[in-house]
Amino acid sequence: MRVVSLVPSLTEAVAATRPEVLVGATDWCTHPAGLDVPRVGGTKYPDLDRVLALAPDLVLLNEEENRLADAQALRAAGIGVRVTFPRTVPEALDQLGGLVAALGVPVEPPWLRAARRAWAAPPAPARVRTAVVPVWRRPWVVLGRDTFAGDVLRRLGVVNAYATDPERYPRPTLDHLRARAPDLVVLPDEPYRFTAGDGPEAFGPVPSALVSGRHLTWYGPSLAEAPALLAAQLATPV
């Protein structure tokens, strides 16, 4: 089997399960560290000629991260395509289980079993807080309805203030964000790299929690440590 992954979290999952089948990945596939496979460009605009030159049996995509046109082009070329789109933690775990089976692994690997255990009993929050969760600024973009990251936070006691918004990624003004009067601002370090000096100052006295974007948004081996790590980061805002 030859697999090309256009999804960073799935690249990590394949590398942790059957590394010998992974023959290509995107420039944004940063885990595991030192991954040595041919690169095929970005997630939104991969070089399909380079993908096809790798002669994959299977290409992994995500409905949100990758383009429908690329999936269609790969299918038209006779390449097998597997598309994921989890909106909740259970969906992510189930889709990862399906991926492992598609890789020909009869027993779930240790990292997936550890992720299931971790999310079966995540750390209990001291209290439930309402938060706005920016993922970009200039312009501001926040988590809205029906997102995987929103479900991750909900399970850790953080309610997304925009969870019922009609859009999955609303673009409110800063005044609109402040008007939601959140208890907390959650600032991940990807896709926009929020830091202690870039983000919290926009929200005045509202506490800001700087969190790992990989653990908040990736679904793969990082899910095993995500509950404990994110809970600790959420509990220590700047």
CSV table of N, CA and C in Angstrom, one decimal, residues 93-205:
chain,number,residue,atom,x,y,z
A,93,LEU,N,-12.7,9.9,16.7
A,93,LEU,CA,-12.2,8.5,17.1
A,93,LEU,C,-12.7,7.4,16.2
A,94,ASP,N,-14.0,7.5,15.8
A,94,ASP,CA,-14.6,6.5,14.9
A,94,ASP,C,-13.9,6.6,13.6
A,95,GLN,N,-13.7,7.8,13.0
A,95,GLN,CA,-13.1,8.0,11.7
A,95,GLN,C,-11.6,7.5,11.7
A,96,LEU,N,-10.9,7.7,12.8
A,96,LEU,CA,-9.6,7.2,13.0
A,96,LEU,C,-9.6,5.7,13.0
A,97,GLY,N,-10.6,5.1,13.7
A,97,GLY,CA,-10.7,3.7,13.7
A,97,GLY,C,-10.9,3.1,12.3
A,98,GLY,N,-11.7,3.8,11.5
A,98,GLY,CA,-11.9,3.4,10.1
A,98,GLY,C,-10.7,3.6,9.3
A,99,LEU,N,-9.9,4.6,9.5
A,99,LEU,CA,-8.6,4.8,8.8
A,99,LEU,C,-7.6,3.6,9.1
A,100,VAL,N,-7.5,3.3,10.4
A,100,VAL,CA,-6.6,2.2,10.8
A,100,VAL,C,-7.0,0.9,10.1
A,101,ALA,N,-8.3,0.7,10.0
A,101,ALA,CA,-8.8,-0.6,9.4
A,101,ALA,C,-8.5,-0.5,7.9
A,102,ALA,N,-8.6,0.7,7.3
A,102,ALA,CA,-8.3,0.9,5.8
A,102,ALA,C,-6.8,0.7,5.6
A,103,LEU,N,-6.0,0.9,6.6
A,103,LEU,CA,-4.5,0.7,6.4
A,103,LEU,C,-4.2,-0.8,6.6
A,104,GLY,N,-5.2,-1.6,6.9
A,104,GLY,CA,-4.9,-3.1,7.0
A,104,GLY,C,-4.4,-3.5,8.4
A,105,VAL,N,-4.7,-2.7,9.4
A,105,VAL,CA,-4.2,-3.0,10.7
A,105,VAL,C,-5.4,-3.6,11.5
A,106,PRO,N,-5.3,-4.9,11.9
A,106,PRO,CA,-6.5,-5.6,12.5
A,106,PRO,C,-6.8,-5.1,13.9
A,107,VAL,N,-5.8,-4.6,14.6
A,107,VAL,CA,-6.0,-4.2,16.0
A,107,VAL,C,-5.6,-2.7,16.1
A,108,GLU,N,-6.5,-2.0,16.9
A,108,GLU,CA,-6.2,-0.6,17.0
A,108,GLU,C,-4.9,-0.3,17.7
A,109,PRO,N,-4.1,0.6,17.2
A,109,PRO,CA,-2.7,0.9,17.7
A,109,PRO,C,-2.8,1.5,19.1
A,110,PRO,N,-1.7,1.4,19.9
A,110,PRO,CA,-1.8,2.0,21.3
A,110,PRO,C,-2.2,3.4,21.4
A,111,TRP,N,-1.8,4.3,20.4
A,111,TRP,CA,-2.1,5.7,20.5
A,111,TRP,C,-3.6,5.9,20.4
A,112,LEU,N,-4.3,5.1,19.6
A,112,LEU,CA,-5.8,5.2,19.4
A,112,LEU,C,-6.5,4.7,20.7
A,113,ARG,N,-6.0,3.6,21.2
A,113,ARG,CA,-6.6,3.1,22.5
A,113,ARG,C,-6.4,4.1,23.6
A,114,ALA,N,-5.2,4.7,23.6
A,114,ALA,CA,-5.0,5.7,24.7
A,114,ALA,C,-5.9,7.0,24.5
A,115,ALA,N,-6.1,7.4,23.2
A,115,ALA,CA,-7.0,8.5,23.0
A,115,ALA,C,-8.4,8.2,23.4
A,116,ARG,N,-8.9,7.0,23.2
A,116,ARG,CA,-10.3,6.6,23.6
A,116,ARG,C,-10.4,6.6,25.1
A,117,ARG,N,-9.3,6.1,25.8
A,117,ARG,CA,-9.4,6.2,27.3
A,117,ARG,C,-9.3,7.6,27.8
A,118,ALA,N,-8.5,8.4,27.2
A,118,ALA,CA,-8.4,9.8,27.7
A,118,ALA,C,-9.7,10.6,27.5
A,119,TRP,N,-10.4,10.4,26.4
A,119,TRP,CA,-11.6,11.1,26.2
A,119,TRP,C,-12.8,10.5,26.9
A,120,ALA,N,-12.7,9.2,27.3
A,120,ALA,CA,-13.8,8.6,28.1
A,120,ALA,C,-14.0,9.2,29.5
A,121,ALA,N,-12.9,9.8,30.0
A,121,ALA,CA,-12.9,10.4,31.3
A,121,ALA,C,-12.0,11.6,31.3
A,122,PRO,N,-12.3,12.7,30.6
A,122,PRO,CA,-11.5,13.9,30.6
A,122,PRO,C,-11.5,14.6,31.9
A,123,PRO,N,-10.5,15.4,32.2
A,123,PRO,CA,-10.4,16.2,33.5
A,123,PRO,C,-11.7,17.0,33.7
A,124,ALA,N,-12.2,16.8,34.9
A,124,ALA,CA,-13.5,17.6,35.3
A,124,ALA,C,-13.1,19.0,35.5
A,125,PRO,N,-13.8,20.0,34.9
A,125,PRO,CA,-13.5,21.4,35.1
A,125,PRO,C,-14.0,21.9,36.4
A,126,ALA,N,-13.4,22.9,37.0
A,126,ALA,CA,-13.8,23.4,38.3
A,126,ALA,C,-15.1,24.1,38.1
A,127,ARG,N,-15.4,24.7,36.9
A,127,ARG,CA,-16.6,25.4,36.6
A,127,ARG,C,-16.8,25.5,35.1
A,128,VAL,N,-18.0,25.7,34.6
A,128,VAL,CA,-18.2,25.9,33.2
A,128,VAL,C,-18.0,27.3,32.9
A,129,ARG,N,-17.3,27.6,31.8
A,129,ARG,CA,-17.1,29.0,31.4
A,129,ARG,C,-17.5,29.2,29.9
A,130,THR,N,-17.9,30.4,29.6
A,130,THR,CA,-18.2,30.8,28.2
A,130,THR,C,-17.0,31.5,27.6
A,131,ALA,N,-16.7,31.1,26.4
A,131,ALA,CA,-15.5,31.7,25.8
A,131,ALA,C,-15.7,32.1,24.3
A,132,VAL,N,-15.0,33.1,23.9
A,132,VAL,CA,-14.8,33.3,22.4
A,132,VAL,C,-13.5,32.6,22.1
A,133,VAL,N,-13.5,32.1,20.8
A,133,VAL,CA,-12.3,31.3,20.4
A,133,VAL,C,-11.8,31.8,19.1
A,134,PRO,N,-11.0,32.8,19.0
A,134,PRO,CA,-10.5,33.3,17.7
A,134,PRO,C,-9.5,32.3,17.2
A,135,VAL,N,-9.5,32.2,15.9
A,135,VAL,CA,-8.5,31.3,15.2
A,135,VAL,C,-7.7,32.2,14.2
A,136,TRP,N,-8.1,33.5,14.1
A,136,TRP,CA,-7.4,34.4,13.2
A,136,TRP,C,-7.7,35.8,13.6
A,137,ARG,N,-6.8,36.8,13.3
A,137,ARG,CA,-7.1,38.2,13.5
A,137,ARG,C,-6.6,38.9,12.2
A,138,ARG,N,-7.2,40.1,12.1
A,138,ARG,CA,-7.0,41.0,10.9
A,138,ARG,C,-7.4,40.2,9.6
A,139,PRO,N,-8.7,39.9,9.4
A,139,PRO,CA,-9.8,40.1,10.3
A,139,PRO,C,-9.9,39.0,11.4
A,140,TRP,N,-10.7,39.3,12.4
A,140,TRP,CA,-11.0,38.3,13.4
A,140,TRP,C,-11.9,37.3,12.8
A,141,VAL,N,-11.5,36.0,13.1
A,141,VAL,CA,-12.3,34.8,12.7
A,141,VAL,C,-12.4,34.0,14.0
A,142,VAL,N,-13.6,33.5,14.3
A,142,VAL,CA,-13.8,32.7,15.5
A,142,VAL,C,-14.4,31.4,15.2
A,143,LEU,N,-14.3,30.4,16.2
A,143,LEU,CA,-15.1,29.2,16.0
A,143,LEU,C,-16.6,29.5,16.2
A,144,GLY,N,-17.3,28.9,15.2
A,144,GLY,CA,-18.8,29.0,15.3
A,144,GLY,C,-19.4,27.7,15.6
A,145,ARG,N,-20.5,27.4,14.9
A,145,ARG,CA,-21.2,26.2,15.1
A,145,ARG,C,-20.5,24.9,14.6
A,146,ASP,N,-20.8,23.8,15.3
A,146,ASP,CA,-20.6,22.5,14.7
A,146,ASP,C,-19.1,22.3,14.3
A,147,THR,N,-18.2,22.6,15.2
A,147,THR,CA,-16.8,22.4,14.9
A,147,THR,C,-16.2,21.4,15.9
A,148,PHE,N,-15.2,20.6,15.4
A,148,PHE,CA,-14.5,19.7,16.2
A,148,PHE,C,-13.8,20.4,17.4
A,149,ALA,N,-13.2,21.5,17.2
A,149,ALA,CA,-12.5,22.2,18.3
A,149,ALA,C,-13.5,22.7,19.3
A,150,GLY,N,-14.7,23.1,18.9
A,150,GLY,CA,-15.7,23.5,19.8
A,150,GLY,C,-16.2,22.4,20.7
A,151,ASP,N,-16.3,21.2,20.1
A,151,ASP,CA,-16.7,20.0,20.9
A,151,ASP,C,-15.6,19.6,21.9
A,152,VAL,N,-14.3,19.7,21.5
A,152,VAL,CA,-13.2,19.5,22.4
A,152,VAL,C,-13.3,20.4,23.6
A,153,LEU,N,-13.5,21.7,23.4
A,153,LEU,CA,-13.6,22.6,24.5
A,153,LEU,C,-14.8,22.3,25.4
A,154,ARG,N,-16.0,22.0,24.7
A,154,ARG,CA,-17.2,21.7,25.5
A,154,ARG,C,-17.0,20.6,26.5
A,155,ARG,N,-16.2,19.6,26.1
A,155,ARG,CA,-16.0,18.4,26.9
A,155,ARG,C,-15.0,18.8,28.1
A,156,LEU,N,-14.4,19.9,28.0
A,156,LEU,CA,-13.4,20.4,29.0
A,156,LEU,C,-14.0,21.6,29.8
A,157,GLY,N,-15.3,21.8,29.7
A,157,GLY,CA,-16.0,22.8,30.5
A,157,GLY,C,-16.0,24.2,29.9
A,158,VAL,N,-15.7,24.3,28.6
A,158,VAL,CA,-15.7,25.7,28.0
A,158,VAL,C,-16.8,25.7,26.9
A,159,VAL,N,-17.8,26.6,27.1
A,159,VAL,CA,-18.8,26.7,26.1
A,159,VAL,C,-18.5,27.8,25.1
A,160,ASN,N,-18.6,27.5,23.8
A,160,ASN,CA,-18.3,28.4,22.8
A,160,ASN,C,-19.4,29.5,22.7
A,161,ALA,N,-19.1,30.7,22.8
A,161,ALA,CA,-20.1,31.8,22.8
A,161,ALA,C,-20.7,31.9,21.4
A,162,TYR,N,-20.1,31.4,20.4
A,162,TYR,CA,-20.7,31.4,19.0
A,162,TYR,C,-21.1,30.1,18.5
A,163,ALA,N,-21.4,29.1,19.4
A,163,ALA,CA,-21.8,27.8,19.1
A,163,ALA,C,-23.1,27.7,18.3
A,164,THR,N,-23.9,28.7,18.5
A,164,THR,CA,-25.2,28.7,17.8
A,164,THR,C,-25.2,29.6,16.6
A,165,ASP,N,-24.1,30.1,16.2
A,165,ASP,CA,-24.0,31.1,15.1
A,165,ASP,C,-24.4,30.3,13.8
A,166,PRO,N,-25.0,31.0,12.8
A,166,PRO,CA,-25.3,30.3,11.6
A,166,PRO,C,-24.1,29.8,10.8
A,167,GLU,N,-22.9,30.5,11.0
A,167,GLU,CA,-21.7,30.1,10.3
A,167,GLU,C,-20.8,29.3,11.2
A,168,ARG,N,-20.0,28.5,10.5
A,168,ARG,CA,-19.0,27.7,11.3
A,168,ARG,C,-17.8,28.5,11.7
A,169,TYR,N,-17.5,29.5,10.9
A,169,TYR,CA,-16.4,30.4,11.2
A,169,TYR,C,-16.8,31.9,11.0
A,170,PRO,N,-17.5,32.4,12.0
A,170,PRO,CA,-18.0,33.8,11.8
A,170,PRO,C,-16.8,34.8,11.8
A,171,ARG,N,-17.1,36.0,11.3
A,171,ARG,CA,-16.1,37.0,11.3
A,171,ARG,C,-16.6,38.3,12.0
A,172,PRO,N,-16.8,38.2,13.3
A,172,PRO,CA,-17.3,39.4,14.0
A,172,PRO,C,-16.3,40.4,14.1
A,173,THR,N,-16.8,41.6,14.4
A,173,THR,CA,-15.9,42.7,14.7
A,173,THR,C,-15.4,42.5,16.2
A,174,LEU,N,-14.3,43.2,16.5
A,174,LEU,CA,-13.8,43.1,17.9
A,174,LEU,C,-14.8,43.6,18.9
A,175,ASP,N,-15.6,44.7,18.5
A,175,ASP,CA,-16.6,45.2,19.4
A,175,ASP,C,-17.7,44.1,19.6
A,176,HIS,N,-18.0,43.4,18.6
A,176,HIS,CA,-19.0,42.3,18.7
A,176,HIS,C,-18.5,41.2,19.6
A,177,LEU,N,-17.2,40.9,19.5
A,177,LEU,CA,-16.6,39.8,20.3
A,177,LEU,C,-16.7,40.3,21.8
A,178,ARG,N,-16.3,41.5,22.1
A,178,ARG,CA,-16.3,42.0,23.4
A,178,ARG,C,-17.7,42.0,24.0
A,179,ALA,N,-18.7,42.3,23.1
A,179,ALA,CA,-20.1,42.5,23.6
A,179,ALA,C,-20.6,41.1,24.0
A,180,ARG,N,-20.1,40.0,23.6
A,180,ARG,CA,-20.5,38.7,24.1
A,180,ARG,C,-20.2,38.5,25.6
A,181,ALA,N,-19.4,39.4,26.1
A,181,ALA,CA,-19.0,39.3,27.6
A,181,ALA,C,-18.6,37.9,28.0
A,182,PRO,N,-17.6,37.4,27.3
A,182,PRO,CA,-17.1,36.0,27.7
A,182,PRO,C,-16.4,36.0,29.0
A,183,ASP,N,-16.4,34.8,29.6
A,183,ASP,CA,-15.6,34.6,30.9
A,183,ASP,C,-14.1,34.4,30.5
A,184,LEU,N,-13.9,34.0,29.3
A,184,LEU,CA,-12.6,33.6,28.9
A,184,LEU,C,-12.4,33.8,27.4
A,185,VAL,N,-11.2,34.1,27.0
A,185,VAL,CA,-10.8,34.1,25.5
A,185,VAL,C,-9.8,32.9,25.3
A,186,VAL,N,-10.1,32.0,24.4
A,186,VAL,CA,-9.2,30.9,24.1
A,186,VAL,C,-8.4,31.2,22.9
A,187,LEU,N,-7.1,31.3,23.0
A,187,LEU,CA,-6.2,31.7,21.9
A,187,LEU,C,-5.3,30.6,21.5
A,188,PRO,N,-5.5,29.8,20.4
A,188,PRO,CA,-4.6,28.8,20.0
A,188,PRO,C,-3.4,29.3,19.3
A,189,ASP,N,-2.4,28.5,19.1
A,189,ASP,CA,-1.1,29.0,18.4
A,189,ASP,C,-1.1,28.6,17.0
A,190,GLU,N,-2.2,28.1,16.5
A,190,GLU,CA,-2.4,27.9,15.0
A,190,GLU,C,-3.9,27.8,14.7
A,191,PRO,N,-4.4,28.2,13.6
A,191,PRO,CA,-3.6,28.6,12.4
A,191,PRO,C,-2.9,30.0,12.6
A,192,TYR,N,-3.5,30.9,13.3
A,192,TYR,CA,-2.9,32.1,13.7
A,192,TYR,C,-2.1,31.9,15.0
A,193,ARG,N,-0.8,32.4,15.0
A,193,ARG,CA,0.0,32.1,16.2
A,193,ARG,C,-0.2,33.2,17.2
A,194,PHE,N,-1.3,33.1,18.0
A,194,PHE,CA,-1.5,34.0,19.1
A,194,PHE,C,-0.4,33.7,20.2
A,195,THR,N,0.0,34.8,20.9
A,195,THR,CA,1.0,34.7,21.9
A,195,THR,C,0.6,35.7,23.1
A,196,ALA,N,1.3,35.7,24.1
A,196,ALA,CA,1.0,36.5,25.3
A,196,ALA,C,1.0,38.0,24.9
A,197,GLY,N,1.8,38.3,23.8
A,197,GLY,CA,1.9,39.7,23.4
A,197,GLY,C,1.1,40.0,22.1
A,198,ASP,N,0.3,39.1,21.6
A,198,ASP,CA,-0.4,39.2,20.4
A,198,ASP,C,-1.8,38.5,20.5
A,199,GLY,N,-2.7,39.2,21.0
A,199,GLY,CA,-4.1,38.6,21.2
A,199,GLY,C,-4.8,39.0,22.5
A,200,PRO,N,-4.2,38.7,23.7
A,200,PRO,CA,-4.8,39.0,24.9
A,200,PRO,C,-5.1,40.5,25.1
A,201,GLU,N,-4.2,41.4,24.6
A,201,GLU,CA,-4.4,42.8,24.8
A,201,GLU,C,-5.7,43.4,24.2
A,202,ALA,N,-6.2,42.6,23.2
A,202,ALA,CA,-7.5,43.1,22.5
A,202,ALA,C,-8.7,43.0,23.4
A,203,PHE,N,-8.6,42.2,24.5
A,203,PHE,CA,-9.8,41.8,25.3
A,203,PHE,C,-9.7,42.4,26.7
A,204,GLY,N,-8.8,43.3,26.9
A,204,GLY,CA,-8.7,44.0,28.2
A,204,GLY,C,-8.6,43.1,29.4
A,205,PRO,N,-9.5,43.2,30.4
A,205,PRO,CA,-9.4,42.4,31.6
A,205,PRO,C,-9.9,41.0,31.5
